[in-house]
Coordinates of C-alpha atoms in Angstrom, one line a residue:
M145 CA 45.8 -0.4 -13.2
R146 CA 45.8 -2.8 -10.3
I147 CA 42.7 -4.9 -9.8
V148 CA 41.3 -4.4 -6.3
Y149 CA 38.4 -6.9 -6.3
K150 CA 36.5 -9.2 -8.6
T151 CA 33.0 -10.7 -8.3
H152 CA 30.2 -11.9 -10.6
T153 CA 26.5 -11.6 -10.9
D154 CA 24.2 -14.2 -12.5
Y155 CA 21.3 -12.1 -13.9
S156 CA 17.8 -13.7 -13.3
A157 CA 14.2 -12.5 -13.2
K158 CA 14.3 -12.9 -9.4
E159 CA 17.3 -10.5 -9.0
F160 CA 15.8 -8.1 -11.5
G161 CA 12.5 -8.1 -9.6
R162 CA 14.3 -7.4 -6.3
M163 CA 16.1 -4.5 -7.9
N164 CA 12.9 -3.1 -9.4
M165 CA 11.1 -3.3 -6.1
V166 CA 13.9 -1.2 -4.4
L167 CA 13.8 1.3 -7.2
Q168 CA 10.0 1.6 -7.2
K169 CA 10.0 2.4 -3.5
K170 CA 12.3 5.3 -4.2
N171 CA 10.3 6.5 -7.3
P172 CA 8.3 9.7 -6.4
K173 CA 5.6 8.9 -9.0
V174 CA 4.9 5.5 -7.4
R175 CA 4.9 7.1 -3.9
K176 CA 2.4 9.7 -5.1
V177 CA 0.0 7.1 -6.5
E178 CA 0.3 5.2 -3.2
Y179 CA -0.5 8.3 -1.2
I180 CA -3.5 9.1 -3.4
L181 CA -4.8 5.5 -3.0
A182 CA -4.3 5.7 0.8
A183 CA -6.2 9.0 0.9
V184 CA -9.1 7.5 -1.1
F185 CA -9.3 4.5 1.1
A186 CA -9.2 6.7 4.2
L187 CA -12.0 8.9 2.9
V188 CA -14.2 5.9 2.1
I189 CA -13.6 4.4 5.5
I190 CA -14.4 7.7 7.2
A191 CA -17.6 7.9 5.2
F192 CA -18.6 4.4 6.2
L193 CA -17.8 5.1 9.9
Y194 CA -19.8 8.4 9.8
N195 CA -22.8 6.5 8.5
K196 CA -22.3 3.8 11.1
W197 CA -21.6 1.1 8.5
F198 CA -19.0 -0.6 10.6
V199 CA -18.8 -3.8 8.6
A200 CA -18.3 -1.9 5.3
A201 CA -15.6 0.2 7.0
G202 CA -13.9 -3.0 8.2
V203 CA -14.1 -4.6 4.7
C204 CA -12.7 -1.5 3.2
A205 CA -9.8 -1.4 5.7
V206 CA -9.0 -5.1 4.9
M207 CA -9.1 -4.3 1.2
A208 CA -6.7 -1.3 1.7
V209 CA -4.2 -3.5 3.6
A210 CA -4.5 -6.2 0.8
V211 CA -3.8 -3.6 -1.9
F212 CA -0.8 -2.1 -0.2
V213 CA 0.8 -5.3 1.2
F214 CA 0.0 -7.7 -1.6
L215 CA -1.4 -6.3 -4.8
I216 CA 0.9 -3.3 -5.5
P217 CA 4.2 -5.2 -4.8
F218 CA 3.0 -8.3 -6.7
N219 CA 2.0 -6.2 -9.7
L220 CA 5.3 -4.3 -9.7
R221 CA 7.4 -7.5 -9.5
R222 CA 5.3 -9.2 -12.2
V223 CA 5.7 -6.3 -14.6
A224 CA 9.5 -6.2 -13.9
E225 CA 9.9 -9.9 -14.4
K226 CA 7.9 -9.8 -17.6
Q227 CA 10.1 -7.1 -19.0
F228 CA 13.2 -9.0 -17.9
D229 CA 12.0 -12.1 -19.8
K230 CA 12.1 -10.0 -23.0
S231 CA 15.7 -9.0 -22.4
R232 CA 18.9 -10.9 -23.4
L233 CA 20.2 -10.9 -19.8
E234 CA 18.4 -14.1 -18.6
G235 CA 20.9 -16.5 -17.1
M236 CA 23.8 -14.3 -18.2
R237 CA 26.8 -14.1 -15.9
S238 CA 28.5 -10.7 -15.6
N239 CA 32.0 -10.5 -14.3
L240 CA 32.7 -7.3 -12.3
T241 CA 36.2 -6.0 -11.7
F242 CA 36.6 -3.2 -9.3
Y243 CA 39.6 -0.8 -9.4
M244 CA 40.4 2.2 -7.2
D245 CA 38.6 4.8 -9.5
H246 CA 36.3 2.7 -11.7
Y247 CA 34.7 -0.7 -12.3
E248 CA 34.3 -2.9 -15.3
E249 CA 31.5 -5.2 -16.2
V250 CA 32.1 -7.9 -18.8
N251 CA 29.5 -10.3 -20.2
K252 CA 28.7 -11.9 -23.5
L253 CA 27.1 -8.6 -24.7
G254 CA 30.3 -6.7 -24.3
R255 CA 32.4 -4.7 -21.9
V256 CA 31.7 -1.5 -20.1
A257 CA 33.6 0.6 -17.7
Y258 CA 32.3 3.3 -15.4
K259 CA 34.2 5.7 -13.1
Y260 CA 32.7 6.0 -9.7
V261 CA 32.1 9.7 -10.2
Q262 CA 29.8 8.8 -13.1
L263 CA 27.5 6.8 -10.8
R264 CA 24.3 8.5 -9.7
E265 CA 23.9 6.5 -6.5
I266 CA 24.9 3.3 -4.8
I267 CA 21.9 1.6 -3.1
E268 CA 22.7 -1.0 -0.5
T269 CA 20.1 -3.7 0.7
D270 CA 20.5 -6.7 2.8
T271 CA 21.3 -8.9 -0.2
N272 CA 22.7 -6.6 -2.9
F273 CA 24.4 -3.4 -3.9
Y274 CA 22.9 -1.5 -6.9
L275 CA 25.4 0.7 -8.7
M276 CA 23.0 3.1 -10.4
K277 CA 24.1 4.9 -13.6
T278 CA 20.7 6.6 -14.0
N279 CA 17.5 6.6 -11.9
M280 CA 16.3 3.2 -13.4
Q281 CA 19.5 1.6 -14.8
G282 CA 22.2 0.0 -12.8
C283 CA 24.4 -2.9 -12.1
I284 CA 23.5 -5.6 -9.5
V285 CA 26.3 -6.7 -7.2
V286 CA 25.2 -9.8 -5.2
K287 CA 26.6 -9.6 -1.7
A288 CA 26.7 -13.4 -1.4
N289 CA 29.2 -13.5 -4.2
C290 CA 31.4 -10.8 -2.7
A291 CA 34.4 -11.0 -0.4
P292 CA 33.9 -9.2 2.9
N293 CA 36.6 -6.7 1.9
L294 CA 34.7 -5.9 -1.3
I295 CA 31.5 -5.1 0.7
K296 CA 33.6 -2.7 2.8
F297 CA 35.2 -1.2 -0.3
L298 CA 31.8 -0.5 -1.9
S299 CA 30.6 1.1 1.4
K300 CA 33.7 3.2 1.4
I301 CA 33.1 4.2 -2.3
K302 CA 29.5 5.2 -1.4
T303 CA 30.7 7.4 1.4
Q304 CA 33.8 8.8 -0.5
Y305 CA 31.8 9.9 -3.6
K306 CA 28.6 10.8 -1.6
L307 CA 26.5 8.3 -3.5

């Protein structure tokens, strides 16, 4: 079969952390926990305002912002990077070859091939594509390493297979 495009990905804790953040934002369990925390903070702030404890309400609002903007993302990224440090992928280069109906990933651990119809989803961000085989397992394609035509090709595959 004719090779359409080639690229590579150098796996690192930073890339893995980025992927994990994108996946966690889509995870309904994480979203549910965030909604519950937001509701608790809102109820506490309302109680403080009702009792005219304006300073306490302000402090609670600042704490809520800190939790959602800094603490939750930091913790999710830290856990992901810790897990990645235990894996054998650190610093490993994966070579990706894209064909019309499937792609292959080759690295020192082995070789795998997936047909595009086997993919669950293709997630596109500003910096990467994530070719998802399951909800939490996928292949990272770094856009900076891709030819412009490969980026168009992956977008076309995403549309064609409704991923």
